[in-house]
PDB file of C-alpha atoms in Angstrom:
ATOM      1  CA  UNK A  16       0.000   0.000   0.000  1.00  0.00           C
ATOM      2  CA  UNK A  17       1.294   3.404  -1.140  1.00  0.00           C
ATOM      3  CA  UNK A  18       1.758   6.673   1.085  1.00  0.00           C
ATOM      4  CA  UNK A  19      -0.851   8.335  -0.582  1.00  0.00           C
ATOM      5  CA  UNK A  20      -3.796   5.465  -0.025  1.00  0.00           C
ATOM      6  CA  UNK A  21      -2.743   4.902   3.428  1.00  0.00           C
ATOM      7  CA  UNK A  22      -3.059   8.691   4.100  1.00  0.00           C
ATOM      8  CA  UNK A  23      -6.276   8.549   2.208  1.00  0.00           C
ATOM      9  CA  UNK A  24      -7.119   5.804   4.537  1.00  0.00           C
ATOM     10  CA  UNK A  25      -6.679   7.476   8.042  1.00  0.00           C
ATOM     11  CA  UNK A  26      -7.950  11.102   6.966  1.00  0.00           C
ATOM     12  CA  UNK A  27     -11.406   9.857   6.643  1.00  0.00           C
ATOM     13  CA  UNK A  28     -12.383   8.931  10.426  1.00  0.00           C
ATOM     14  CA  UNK A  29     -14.805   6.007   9.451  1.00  0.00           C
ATOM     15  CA  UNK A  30     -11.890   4.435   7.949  1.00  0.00           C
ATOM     16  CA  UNK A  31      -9.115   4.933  10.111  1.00  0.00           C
ATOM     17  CA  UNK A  32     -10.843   3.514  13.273  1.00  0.00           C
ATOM     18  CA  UNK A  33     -11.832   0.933  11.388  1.00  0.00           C
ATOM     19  CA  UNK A  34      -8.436   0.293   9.941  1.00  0.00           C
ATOM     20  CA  UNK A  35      -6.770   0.659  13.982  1.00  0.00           C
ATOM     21  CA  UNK A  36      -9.805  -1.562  15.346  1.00  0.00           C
ATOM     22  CA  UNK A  37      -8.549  -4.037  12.089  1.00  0.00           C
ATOM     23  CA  UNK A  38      -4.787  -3.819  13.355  1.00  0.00           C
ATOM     24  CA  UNK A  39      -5.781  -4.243  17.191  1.00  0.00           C
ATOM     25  CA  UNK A  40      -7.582  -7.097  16.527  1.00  0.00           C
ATOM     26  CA  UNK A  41      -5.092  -9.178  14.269  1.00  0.00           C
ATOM     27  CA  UNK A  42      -2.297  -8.052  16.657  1.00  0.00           C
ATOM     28  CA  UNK A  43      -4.492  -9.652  19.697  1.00  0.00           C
ATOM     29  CA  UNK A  44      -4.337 -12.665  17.916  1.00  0.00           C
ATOM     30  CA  UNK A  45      -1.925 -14.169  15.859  1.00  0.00           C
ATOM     31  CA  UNK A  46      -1.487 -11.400  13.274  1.00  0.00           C
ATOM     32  CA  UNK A  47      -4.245 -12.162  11.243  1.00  0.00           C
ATOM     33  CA  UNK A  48      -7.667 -11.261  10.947  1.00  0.00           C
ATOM     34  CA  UNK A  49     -10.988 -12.444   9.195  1.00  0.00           C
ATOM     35  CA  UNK A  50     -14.204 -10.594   8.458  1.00  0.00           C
ATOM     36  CA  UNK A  51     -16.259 -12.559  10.731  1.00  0.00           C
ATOM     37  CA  UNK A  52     -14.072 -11.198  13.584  1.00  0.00           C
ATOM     38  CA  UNK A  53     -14.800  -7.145  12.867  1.00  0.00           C
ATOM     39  CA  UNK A  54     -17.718  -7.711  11.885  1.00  0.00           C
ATOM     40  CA  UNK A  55     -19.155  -5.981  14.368  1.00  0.00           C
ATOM     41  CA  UNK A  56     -17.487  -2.894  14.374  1.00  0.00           C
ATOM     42  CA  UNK A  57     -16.773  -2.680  10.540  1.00  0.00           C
ATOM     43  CA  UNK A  58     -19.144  -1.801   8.082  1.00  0.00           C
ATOM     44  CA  UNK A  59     -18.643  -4.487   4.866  1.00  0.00           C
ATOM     45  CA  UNK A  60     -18.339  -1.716   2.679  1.00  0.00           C
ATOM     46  CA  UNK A  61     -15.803  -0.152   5.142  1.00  0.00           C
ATOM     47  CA  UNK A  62     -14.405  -3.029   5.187  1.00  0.00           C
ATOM     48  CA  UNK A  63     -14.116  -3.556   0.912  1.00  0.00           C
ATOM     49  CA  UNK A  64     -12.387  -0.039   0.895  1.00  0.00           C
ATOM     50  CA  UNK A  65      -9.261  -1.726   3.403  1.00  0.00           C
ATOM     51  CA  UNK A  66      -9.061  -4.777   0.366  1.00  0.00           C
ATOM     52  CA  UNK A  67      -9.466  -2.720  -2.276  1.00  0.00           C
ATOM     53  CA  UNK A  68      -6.603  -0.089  -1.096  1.00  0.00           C
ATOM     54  CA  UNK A  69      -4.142  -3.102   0.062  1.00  0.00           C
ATOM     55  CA  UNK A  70      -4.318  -2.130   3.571  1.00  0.00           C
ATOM     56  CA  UNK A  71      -5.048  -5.915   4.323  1.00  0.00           C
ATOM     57  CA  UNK A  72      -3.171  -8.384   2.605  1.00  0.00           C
ATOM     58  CA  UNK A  73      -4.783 -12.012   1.954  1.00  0.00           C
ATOM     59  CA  UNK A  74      -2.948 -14.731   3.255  1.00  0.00           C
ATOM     60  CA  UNK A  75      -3.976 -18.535   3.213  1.00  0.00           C
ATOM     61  CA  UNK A  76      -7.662 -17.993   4.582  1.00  0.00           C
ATOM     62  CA  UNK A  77      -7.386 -14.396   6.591  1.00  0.00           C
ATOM     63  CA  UNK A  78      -5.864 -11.052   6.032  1.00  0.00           C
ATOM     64  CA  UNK A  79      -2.511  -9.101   7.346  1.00  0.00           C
ATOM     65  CA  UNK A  80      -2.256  -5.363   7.738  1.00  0.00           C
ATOM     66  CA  UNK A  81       0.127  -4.287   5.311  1.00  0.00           C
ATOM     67  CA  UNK A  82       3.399  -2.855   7.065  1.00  0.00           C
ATOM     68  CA  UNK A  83       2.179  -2.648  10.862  1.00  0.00           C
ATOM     69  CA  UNK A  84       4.385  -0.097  11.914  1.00  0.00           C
ATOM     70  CA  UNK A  85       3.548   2.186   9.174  1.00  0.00           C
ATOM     71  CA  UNK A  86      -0.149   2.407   9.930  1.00  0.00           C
ATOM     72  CA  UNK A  87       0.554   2.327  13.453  1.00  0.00           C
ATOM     73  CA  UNK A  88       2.634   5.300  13.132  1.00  0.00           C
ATOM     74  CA  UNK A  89      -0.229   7.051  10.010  1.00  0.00           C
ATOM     75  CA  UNK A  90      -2.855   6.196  12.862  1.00  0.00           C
ATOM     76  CA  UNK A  91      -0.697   8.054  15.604  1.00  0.00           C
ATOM     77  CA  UNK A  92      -0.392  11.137  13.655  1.00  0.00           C
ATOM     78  CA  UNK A  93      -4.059  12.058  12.974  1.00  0.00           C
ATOM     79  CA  UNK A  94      -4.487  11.204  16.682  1.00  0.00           C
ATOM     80  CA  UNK A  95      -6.737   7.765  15.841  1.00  0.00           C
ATOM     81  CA  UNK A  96      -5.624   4.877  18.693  1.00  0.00           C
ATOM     82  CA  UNK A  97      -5.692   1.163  18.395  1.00  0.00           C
ATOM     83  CA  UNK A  98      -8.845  -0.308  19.772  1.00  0.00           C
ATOM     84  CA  UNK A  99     -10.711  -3.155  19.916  1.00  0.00           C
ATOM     85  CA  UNK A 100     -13.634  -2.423  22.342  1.00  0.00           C
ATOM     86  CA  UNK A 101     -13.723  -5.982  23.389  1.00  0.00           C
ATOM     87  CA  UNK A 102     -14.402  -7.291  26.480  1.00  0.00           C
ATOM     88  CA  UNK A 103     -10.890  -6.692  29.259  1.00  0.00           C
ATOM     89  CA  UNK A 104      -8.253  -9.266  29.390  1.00  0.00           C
ATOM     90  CA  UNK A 105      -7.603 -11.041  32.418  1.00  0.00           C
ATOM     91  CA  UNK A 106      -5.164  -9.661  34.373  1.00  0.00           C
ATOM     92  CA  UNK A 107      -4.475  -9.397  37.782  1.00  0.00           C
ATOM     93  CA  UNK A 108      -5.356  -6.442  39.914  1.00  0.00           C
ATOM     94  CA  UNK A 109      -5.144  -5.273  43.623  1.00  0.00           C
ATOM     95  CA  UNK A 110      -8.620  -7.203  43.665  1.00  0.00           C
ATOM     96  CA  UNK A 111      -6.503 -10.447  43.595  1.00  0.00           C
ATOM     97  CA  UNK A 112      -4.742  -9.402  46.646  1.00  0.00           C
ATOM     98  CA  UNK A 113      -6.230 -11.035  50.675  1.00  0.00           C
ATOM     99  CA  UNK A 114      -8.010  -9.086  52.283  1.00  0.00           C
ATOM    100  CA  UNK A 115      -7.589  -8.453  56.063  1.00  0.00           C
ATOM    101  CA  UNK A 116     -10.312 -10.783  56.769  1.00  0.00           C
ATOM    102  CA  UNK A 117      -8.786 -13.328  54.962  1.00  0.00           C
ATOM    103  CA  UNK A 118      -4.975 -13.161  56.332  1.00  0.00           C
ATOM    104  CA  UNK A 119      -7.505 -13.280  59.845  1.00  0.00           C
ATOM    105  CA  UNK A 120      -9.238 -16.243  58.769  1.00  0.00           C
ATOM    106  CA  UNK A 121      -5.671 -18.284  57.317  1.00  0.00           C
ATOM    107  CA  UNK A 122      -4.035 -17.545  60.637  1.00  0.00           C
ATOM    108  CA  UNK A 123      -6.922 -19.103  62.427  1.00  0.00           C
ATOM    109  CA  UNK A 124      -7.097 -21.940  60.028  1.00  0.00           C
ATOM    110  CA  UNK A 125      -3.025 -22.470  60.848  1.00  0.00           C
ATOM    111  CA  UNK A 126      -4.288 -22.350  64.849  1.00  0.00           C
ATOM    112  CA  UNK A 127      -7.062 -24.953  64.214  1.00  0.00           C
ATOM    113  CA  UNK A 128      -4.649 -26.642  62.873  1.00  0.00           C
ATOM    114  CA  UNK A 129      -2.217 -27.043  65.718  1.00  0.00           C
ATOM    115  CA  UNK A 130      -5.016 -28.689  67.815  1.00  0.00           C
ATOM    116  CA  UNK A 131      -4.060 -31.422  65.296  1.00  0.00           C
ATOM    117  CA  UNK A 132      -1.007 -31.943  67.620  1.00  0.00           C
ATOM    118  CA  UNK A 133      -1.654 -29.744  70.974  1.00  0.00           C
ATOM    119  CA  UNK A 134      -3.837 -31.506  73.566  1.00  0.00           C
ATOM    120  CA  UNK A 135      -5.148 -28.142  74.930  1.00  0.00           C
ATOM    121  CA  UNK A 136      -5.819 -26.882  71.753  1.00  0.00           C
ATOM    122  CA  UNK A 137      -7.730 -29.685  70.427  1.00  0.00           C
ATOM    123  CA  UNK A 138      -9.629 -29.071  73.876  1.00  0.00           C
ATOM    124  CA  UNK A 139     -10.829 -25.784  73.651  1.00  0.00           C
ATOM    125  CA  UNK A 140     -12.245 -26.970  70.311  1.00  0.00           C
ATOM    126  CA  UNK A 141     -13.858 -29.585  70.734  1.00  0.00           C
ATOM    127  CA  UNK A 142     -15.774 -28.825  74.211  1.00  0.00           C
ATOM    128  CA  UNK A 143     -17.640 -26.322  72.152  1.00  0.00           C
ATOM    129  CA  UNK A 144     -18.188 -28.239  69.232  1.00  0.00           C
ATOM    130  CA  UNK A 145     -19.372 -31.226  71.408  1.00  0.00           C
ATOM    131  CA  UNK A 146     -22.588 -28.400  72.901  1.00  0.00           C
ATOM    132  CA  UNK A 147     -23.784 -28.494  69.258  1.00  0.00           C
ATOM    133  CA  UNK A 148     -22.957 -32.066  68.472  1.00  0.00           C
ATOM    134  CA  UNK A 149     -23.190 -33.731  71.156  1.00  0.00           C
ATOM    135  CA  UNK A 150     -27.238 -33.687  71.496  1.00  0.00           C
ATOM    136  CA  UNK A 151     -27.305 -34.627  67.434  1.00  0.00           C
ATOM    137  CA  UNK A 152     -24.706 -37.598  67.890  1.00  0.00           C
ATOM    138  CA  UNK A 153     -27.354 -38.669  70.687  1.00  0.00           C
ATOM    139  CA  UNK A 154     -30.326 -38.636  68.447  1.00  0.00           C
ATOM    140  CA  UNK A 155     -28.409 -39.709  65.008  1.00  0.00           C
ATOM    141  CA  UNK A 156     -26.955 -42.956  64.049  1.00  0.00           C
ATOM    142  CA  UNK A 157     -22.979 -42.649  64.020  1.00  0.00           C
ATOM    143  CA  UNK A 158     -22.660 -43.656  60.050  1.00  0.00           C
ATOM    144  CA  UNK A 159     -25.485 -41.030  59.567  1.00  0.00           C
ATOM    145  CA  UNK A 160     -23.596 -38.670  61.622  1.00  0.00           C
ATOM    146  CA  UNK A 161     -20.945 -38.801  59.463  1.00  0.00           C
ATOM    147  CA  UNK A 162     -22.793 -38.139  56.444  1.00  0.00           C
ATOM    148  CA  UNK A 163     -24.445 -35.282  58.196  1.00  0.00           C
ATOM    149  CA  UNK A 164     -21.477 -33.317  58.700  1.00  0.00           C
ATOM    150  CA  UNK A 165     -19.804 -34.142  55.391  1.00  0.00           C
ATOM    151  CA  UNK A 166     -22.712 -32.399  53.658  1.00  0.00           C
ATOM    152  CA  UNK A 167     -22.903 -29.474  55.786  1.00  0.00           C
ATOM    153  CA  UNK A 168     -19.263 -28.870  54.948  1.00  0.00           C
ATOM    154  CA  UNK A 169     -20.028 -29.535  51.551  1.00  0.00           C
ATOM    155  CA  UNK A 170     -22.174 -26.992  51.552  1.00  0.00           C
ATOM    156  CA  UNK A 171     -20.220 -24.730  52.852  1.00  0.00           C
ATOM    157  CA  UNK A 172     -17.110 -25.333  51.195  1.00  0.00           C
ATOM    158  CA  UNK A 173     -19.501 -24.701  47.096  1.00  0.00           C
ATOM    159  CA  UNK A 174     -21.353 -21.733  49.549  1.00  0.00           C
ATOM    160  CA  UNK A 175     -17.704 -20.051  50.065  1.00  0.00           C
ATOM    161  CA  UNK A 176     -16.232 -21.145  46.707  1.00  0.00           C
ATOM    162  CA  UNK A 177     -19.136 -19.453  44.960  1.00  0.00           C
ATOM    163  CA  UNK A 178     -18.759 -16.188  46.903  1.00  0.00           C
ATOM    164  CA  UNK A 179     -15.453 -16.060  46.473  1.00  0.00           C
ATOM    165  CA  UNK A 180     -14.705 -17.311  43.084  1.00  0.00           C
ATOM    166  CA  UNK A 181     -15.022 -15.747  40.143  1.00  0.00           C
ATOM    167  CA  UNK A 182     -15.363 -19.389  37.975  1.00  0.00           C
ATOM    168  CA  UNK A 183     -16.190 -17.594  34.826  1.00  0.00           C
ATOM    169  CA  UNK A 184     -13.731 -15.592  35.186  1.00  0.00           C
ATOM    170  CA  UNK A 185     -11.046 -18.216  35.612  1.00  0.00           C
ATOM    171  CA  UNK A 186     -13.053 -19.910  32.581  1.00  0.00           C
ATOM    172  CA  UNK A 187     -12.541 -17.179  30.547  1.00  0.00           C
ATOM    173  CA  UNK A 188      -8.484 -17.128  31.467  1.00  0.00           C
ATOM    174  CA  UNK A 189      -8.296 -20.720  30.790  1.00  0.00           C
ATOM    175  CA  UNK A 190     -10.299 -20.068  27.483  1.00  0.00           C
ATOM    176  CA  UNK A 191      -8.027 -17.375  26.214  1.00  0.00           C
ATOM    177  CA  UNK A 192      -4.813 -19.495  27.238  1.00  0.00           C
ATOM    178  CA  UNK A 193      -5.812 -22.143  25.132  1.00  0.00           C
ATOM    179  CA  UNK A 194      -6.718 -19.468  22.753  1.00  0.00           C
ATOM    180  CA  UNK A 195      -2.862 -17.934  22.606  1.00  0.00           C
ATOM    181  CA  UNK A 196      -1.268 -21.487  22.378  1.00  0.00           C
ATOM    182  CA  UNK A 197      -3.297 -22.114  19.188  1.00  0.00           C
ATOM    183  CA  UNK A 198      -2.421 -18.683  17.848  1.00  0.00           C
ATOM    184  CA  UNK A 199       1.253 -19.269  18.850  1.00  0.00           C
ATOM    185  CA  UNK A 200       1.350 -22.585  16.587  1.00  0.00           C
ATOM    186  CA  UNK A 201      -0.421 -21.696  13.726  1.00  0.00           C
ATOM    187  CA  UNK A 202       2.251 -18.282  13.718  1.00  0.00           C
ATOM    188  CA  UNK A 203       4.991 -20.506  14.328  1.00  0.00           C
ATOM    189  CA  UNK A 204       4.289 -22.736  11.609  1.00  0.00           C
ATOM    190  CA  UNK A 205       4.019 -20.227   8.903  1.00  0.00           C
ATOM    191  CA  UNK A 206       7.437 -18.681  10.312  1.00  0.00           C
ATOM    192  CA  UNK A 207       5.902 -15.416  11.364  1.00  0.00           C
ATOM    193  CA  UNK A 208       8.457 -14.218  13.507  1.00  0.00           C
ATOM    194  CA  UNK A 209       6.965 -11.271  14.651  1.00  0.00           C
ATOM    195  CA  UNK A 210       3.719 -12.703  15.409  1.00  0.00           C
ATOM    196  CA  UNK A 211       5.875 -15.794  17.279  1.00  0.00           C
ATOM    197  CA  UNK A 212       7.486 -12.775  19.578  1.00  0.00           C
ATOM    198  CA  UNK A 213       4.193 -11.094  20.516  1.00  0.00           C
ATOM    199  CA  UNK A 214       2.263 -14.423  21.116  1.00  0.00           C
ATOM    200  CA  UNK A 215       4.964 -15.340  23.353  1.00  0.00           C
ATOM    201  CA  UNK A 216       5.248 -11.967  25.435  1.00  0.00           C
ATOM    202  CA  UNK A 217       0.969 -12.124  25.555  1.00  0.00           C
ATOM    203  CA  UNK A 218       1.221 -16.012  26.559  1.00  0.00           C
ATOM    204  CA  UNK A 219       3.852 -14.951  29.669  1.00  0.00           C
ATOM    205  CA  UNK A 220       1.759 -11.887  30.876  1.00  0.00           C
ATOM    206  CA  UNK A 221      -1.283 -14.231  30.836  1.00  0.00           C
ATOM    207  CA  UNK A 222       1.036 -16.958  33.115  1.00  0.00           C
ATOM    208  CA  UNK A 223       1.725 -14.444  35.127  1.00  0.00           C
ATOM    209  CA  UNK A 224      -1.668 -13.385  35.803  1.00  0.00           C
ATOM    210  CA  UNK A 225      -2.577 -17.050  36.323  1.00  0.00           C
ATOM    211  CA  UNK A 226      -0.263 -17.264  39.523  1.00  0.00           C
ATOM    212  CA  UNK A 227      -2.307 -14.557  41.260  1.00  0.00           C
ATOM    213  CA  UNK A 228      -5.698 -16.329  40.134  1.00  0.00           C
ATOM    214  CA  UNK A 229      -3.764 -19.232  42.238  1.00  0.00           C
ATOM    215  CA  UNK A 230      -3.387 -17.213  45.315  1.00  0.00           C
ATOM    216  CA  UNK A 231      -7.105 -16.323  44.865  1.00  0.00           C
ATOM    217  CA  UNK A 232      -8.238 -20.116  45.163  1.00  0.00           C
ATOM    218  CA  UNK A 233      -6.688 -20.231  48.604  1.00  0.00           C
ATOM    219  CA  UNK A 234      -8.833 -18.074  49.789  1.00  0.00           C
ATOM    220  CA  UNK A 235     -12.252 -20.402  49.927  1.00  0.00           C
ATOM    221  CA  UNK A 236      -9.875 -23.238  51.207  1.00  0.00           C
ATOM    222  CA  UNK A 237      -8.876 -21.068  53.983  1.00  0.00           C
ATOM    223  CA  UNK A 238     -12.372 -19.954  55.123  1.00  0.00           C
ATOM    224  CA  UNK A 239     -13.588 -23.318  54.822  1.00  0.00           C
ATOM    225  CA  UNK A 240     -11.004 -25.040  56.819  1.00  0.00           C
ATOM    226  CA  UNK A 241     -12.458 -22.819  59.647  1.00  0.00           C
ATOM    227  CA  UNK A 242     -15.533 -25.354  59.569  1.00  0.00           C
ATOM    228  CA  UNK A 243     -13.913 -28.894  58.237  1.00  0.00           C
ATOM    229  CA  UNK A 244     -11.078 -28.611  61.155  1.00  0.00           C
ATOM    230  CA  UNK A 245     -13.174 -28.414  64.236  1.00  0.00           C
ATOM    231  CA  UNK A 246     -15.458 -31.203  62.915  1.00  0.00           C
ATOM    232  CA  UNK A 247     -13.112 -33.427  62.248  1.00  0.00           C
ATOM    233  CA  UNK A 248     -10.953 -32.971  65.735  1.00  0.00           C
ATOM    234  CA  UNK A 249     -14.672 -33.105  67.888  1.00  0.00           C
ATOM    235  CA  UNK A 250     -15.555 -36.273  65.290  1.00  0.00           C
ATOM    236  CA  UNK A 251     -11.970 -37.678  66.589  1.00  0.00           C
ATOM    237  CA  UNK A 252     -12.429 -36.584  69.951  1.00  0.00           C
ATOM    238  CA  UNK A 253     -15.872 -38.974  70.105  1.00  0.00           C
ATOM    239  CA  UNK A 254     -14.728 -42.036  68.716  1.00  0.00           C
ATOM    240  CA  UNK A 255     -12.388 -42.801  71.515  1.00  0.00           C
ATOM    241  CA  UNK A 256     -14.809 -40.844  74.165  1.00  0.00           C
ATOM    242  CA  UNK A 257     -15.521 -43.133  76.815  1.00  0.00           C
ATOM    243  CA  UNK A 258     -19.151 -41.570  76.525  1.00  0.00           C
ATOM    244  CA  UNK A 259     -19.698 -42.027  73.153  1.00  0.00           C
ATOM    245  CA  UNK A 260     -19.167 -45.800  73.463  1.00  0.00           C
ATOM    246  CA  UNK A 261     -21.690 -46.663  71.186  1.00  0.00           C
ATOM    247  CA  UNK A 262     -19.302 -45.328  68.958  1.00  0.00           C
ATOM    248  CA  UNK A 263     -17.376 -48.742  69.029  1.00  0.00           C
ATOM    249  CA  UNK A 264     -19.529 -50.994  68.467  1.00  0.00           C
ATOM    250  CA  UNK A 265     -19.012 -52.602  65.267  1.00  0.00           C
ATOM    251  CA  UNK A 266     -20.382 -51.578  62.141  1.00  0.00           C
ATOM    252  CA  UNK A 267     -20.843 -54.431  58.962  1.00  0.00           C
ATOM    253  CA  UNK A 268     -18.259 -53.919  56.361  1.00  0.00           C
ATOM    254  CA  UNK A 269     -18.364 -55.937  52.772  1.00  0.00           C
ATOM    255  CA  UNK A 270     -15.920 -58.215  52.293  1.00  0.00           C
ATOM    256  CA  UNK A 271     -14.550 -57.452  55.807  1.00  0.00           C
ATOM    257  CA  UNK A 272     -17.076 -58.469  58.166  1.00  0.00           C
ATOM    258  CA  UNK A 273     -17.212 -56.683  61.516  1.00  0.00           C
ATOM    259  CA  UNK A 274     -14.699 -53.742  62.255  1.00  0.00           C
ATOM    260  CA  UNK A 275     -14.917 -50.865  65.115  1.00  0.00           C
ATOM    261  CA  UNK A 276     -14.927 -47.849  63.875  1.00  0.00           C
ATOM    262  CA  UNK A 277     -11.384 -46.806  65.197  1.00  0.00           C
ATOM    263  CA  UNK A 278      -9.692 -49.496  63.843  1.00  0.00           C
ATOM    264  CA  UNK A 279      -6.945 -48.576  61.484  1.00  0.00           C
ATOM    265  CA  UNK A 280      -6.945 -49.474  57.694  1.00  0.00           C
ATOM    266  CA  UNK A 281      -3.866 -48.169  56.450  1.00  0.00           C
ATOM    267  CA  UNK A 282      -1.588 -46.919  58.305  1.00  0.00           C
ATOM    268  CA  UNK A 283      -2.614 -43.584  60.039  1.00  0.00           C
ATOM    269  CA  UNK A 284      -6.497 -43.836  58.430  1.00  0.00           C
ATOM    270  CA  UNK A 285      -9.235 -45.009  60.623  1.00  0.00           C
ATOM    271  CA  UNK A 286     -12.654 -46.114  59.429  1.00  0.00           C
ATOM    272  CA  UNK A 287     -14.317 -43.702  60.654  1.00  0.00           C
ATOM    273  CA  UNK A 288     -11.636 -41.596  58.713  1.00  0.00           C
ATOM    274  CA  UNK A 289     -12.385 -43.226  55.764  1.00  0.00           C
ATOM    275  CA  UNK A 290     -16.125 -43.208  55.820  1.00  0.00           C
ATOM    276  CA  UNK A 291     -15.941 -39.354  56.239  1.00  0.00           C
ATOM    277  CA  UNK A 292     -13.903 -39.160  53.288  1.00  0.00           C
ATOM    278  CA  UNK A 293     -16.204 -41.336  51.333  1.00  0.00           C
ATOM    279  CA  UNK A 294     -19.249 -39.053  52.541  1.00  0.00           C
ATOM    280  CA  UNK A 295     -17.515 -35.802  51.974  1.00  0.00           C
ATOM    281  CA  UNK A 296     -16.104 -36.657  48.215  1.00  0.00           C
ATOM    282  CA  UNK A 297     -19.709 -37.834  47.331  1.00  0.00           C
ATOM    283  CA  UNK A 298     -21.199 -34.789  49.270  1.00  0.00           C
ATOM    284  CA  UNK A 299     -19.227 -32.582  47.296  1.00  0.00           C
ATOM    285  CA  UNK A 300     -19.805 -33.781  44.037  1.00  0.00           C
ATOM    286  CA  UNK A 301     -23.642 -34.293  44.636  1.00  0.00           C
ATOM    287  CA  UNK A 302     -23.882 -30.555  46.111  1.00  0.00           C
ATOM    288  CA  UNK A 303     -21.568 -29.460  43.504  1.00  0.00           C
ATOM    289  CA  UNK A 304     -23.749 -30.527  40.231  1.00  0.00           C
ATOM    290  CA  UNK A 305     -27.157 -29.561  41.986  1.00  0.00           C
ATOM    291  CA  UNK A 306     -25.344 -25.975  42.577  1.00  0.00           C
ATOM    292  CA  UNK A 307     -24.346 -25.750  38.487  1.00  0.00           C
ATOM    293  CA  UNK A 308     -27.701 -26.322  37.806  1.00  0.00           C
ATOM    294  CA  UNK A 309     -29.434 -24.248  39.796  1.00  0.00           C
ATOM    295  CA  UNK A 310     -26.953 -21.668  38.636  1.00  0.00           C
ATOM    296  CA  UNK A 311     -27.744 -22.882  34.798  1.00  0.00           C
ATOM    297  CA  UNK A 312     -31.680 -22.498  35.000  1.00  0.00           C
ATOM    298  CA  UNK A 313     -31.202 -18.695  36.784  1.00  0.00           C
ATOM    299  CA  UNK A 314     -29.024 -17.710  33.781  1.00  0.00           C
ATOM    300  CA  UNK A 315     -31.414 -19.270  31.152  1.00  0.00           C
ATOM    301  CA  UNK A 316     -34.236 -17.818  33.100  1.00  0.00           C
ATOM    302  CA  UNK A 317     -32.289 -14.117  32.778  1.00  0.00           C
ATOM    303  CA  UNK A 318     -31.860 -14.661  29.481  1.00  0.00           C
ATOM    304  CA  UNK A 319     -35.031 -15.247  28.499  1.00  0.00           C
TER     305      UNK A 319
END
C-alpha cells in the first residue's frame, strides 16, 4: 500500500478507526484477521475499501495489515488509537490481593490446625463443638452422623467457593490461554516471527496473571477449613470418648465383616476416617452438580 492510499485511509475517520480496530484485533491474535471477527465494528463496505486499497493483505484464509508499523505510526499522527472495544483481558489487579479478613481467617485456620497436635488446643475446640454435636450424635446414628457433617461442609465449602470465586472468570483465562497457544502454533508454523514474539510476550503476561488467580483459590480453602477442622478434631475426639461408646460398636463392612470404627486401615487412616472421606467426596460432588444447575436455569431464566 502506497503513502498516498494509506493517508487517504486514516484522513477519513470512518476508515481509520476501522483500519486501527482491524490492526488491534489481528495483533491480539496471531497477526491475522478475518471478516467474521470485525464484523461488528466494521461496516462491509468499510471493510471492501481496506481490500481494495491493500491495507489488508490475503494470506492462506485471513488477512494481514500491510506494514504494521507504518499504519501504526499514520494512525498516531491524525491522533486515531488502536482499539478493539472488546471485552478486558484477564489480568491481575489489587482485587486479587487477601483481604484483612482473609490473612484473619488463614491464621486461624493455621491455629485450628495445631489442635491437630496440641492436647489443649484440640480441647478448647472440641468442648464447644461437642454443645452443638453432642445432642445430634445422641439422636443420630454414628454412620449417619458422618454423612451429616460431610454435607454441611459440603455446603459450605460450594457456599464459600461461589462467593469467592469468580469461575467464569477463571473460565474465561483458561479459554483465552488455550486461545494464545493455538495462535502461537499456527504463527509458528508459517514462520511469522513477529507474530511468534508477541504471542509469546501475551502467553507470559497471561502466566503471570494465572499465579495470582492461584493465590485467589486459597482463599475459599482457607475460610472453609475454619468449619472442616473443628469437625473433624470433635468427630476424633468422640470415637475414643468413653461416653460415646456406642461409637465402638461394630459396624458391617463388605468383604470385611465386623470392624470398630477406630480401627486402622492403612496406616494412620481409621474407618471412621475413611467413611468421612467417602461421605464428603460424594457430598461434594452431589452438592456441587445440583449448585451448576441451579446456577444454569437462573441464567437461562435471565436470558429469556
Amino acid at each position: 500500500m502506497d503513502d498516498t492510499a494509506l493517508q487517504s485511509l486514516v484522513a477519513d475517520d470512518t476508515s481509520g478507526q476501522a483500519l486501527a480496530y482491524v490492526l488491534a484485533r489481528a495483533e491480539a491474535s496471531d497477526g491475522t484477521v478475518t471478516y467474521d471477527a470485525v464484523s461488528d465494528a466494521v461496516a462491509p463496505e468499510t471493510w471492501g475499501r481496506l481490500l481494495k486499497t491493500g491495507a489488508l493483505v490475503p494470506i492462506h484464509d485471513a488477512f494481514v495489515v500491510d506494514d504494521p508499523p507504518t499504519v501504526r505510526a499514520a494512525l498516531a499522527e491524525v491522533g486515531i488509537e488502536e482499539t478493539t472495544n472488546l471485552e478486558q483481558d484477564i489480568t491481575e489487579t489489587d482485587s486479587s490481593a487477601w483481604s484483612t479478613a482473609d490473612k484473619l481467617a488463614g491464621v486461624g485456620a493455621l491455629g485450628l490446625m495445631a489442635g491437630y497436635r496440641i492436647p489443649t488446643i484440640k480441647s478448647a475446640i472440641v468442648g464447644p463443638m461437642d454443645l452443638v454435636l453432642g445432642p445430634v450424635a445422641g439422636i443420630l446414628p454414628f454412620p449417619l452422623l458422618i454423612v451429616v457433617l460431610a454435607t454441611v461442609t459440603a455446603l459450605v465449602s460450594t457456599g464459600v467457593r461461589r462467593q469467592l470465586l469468580d469461575e467464569d472468570r477463571m473460565n474465561a483465562h483458561k479459554e483465552r490461554m488455550q486461545q494464545v497457544r493455538d495462535q502461537l502454533a499456527a504463527a509458528k508454523q508459517r514462520d511469522d516471527g513477529a507474530a511468534v514474539d508477541r504471542l509469546t510476550d501475551r502467553q507470559q503476561e497471561l502466566m503471570r496473571n494465572q499465579l495470582g488467580m492461584f493465590k485467589q483459590m486459597f482463599r475459599p480453602i482457607v475460610w472453609t477449613m475454619l468449619v472442616t477442622i473443628p469437625v473433624f478434631l470433635w468427630l476424633s475426639w468422640f470415637v475414643v470418648d468413653p461416653s460415646g461408646a456406642i461409637v465402638s460398636v461394630a459396624p458391617i463392612v463388605p468383604m470385611v465383616d465386623r470392624i470398630i470404627w477406630s480401627a486402622h486401615l492403612v496406616g494412620p487412616m481409621q474407618v471412621w476416617m475413611v467413611w468421612y472421606f467417602v461421605s464428603s467426596f460424594t457430598s461434594n460432588l452431589l452438592v456441587k452438580r445440583a449448585t451448576n444447575r441451579l446456577f444454569d436455569c437462573q441464567r437461562q431464566s435471565v436470558a429469556q
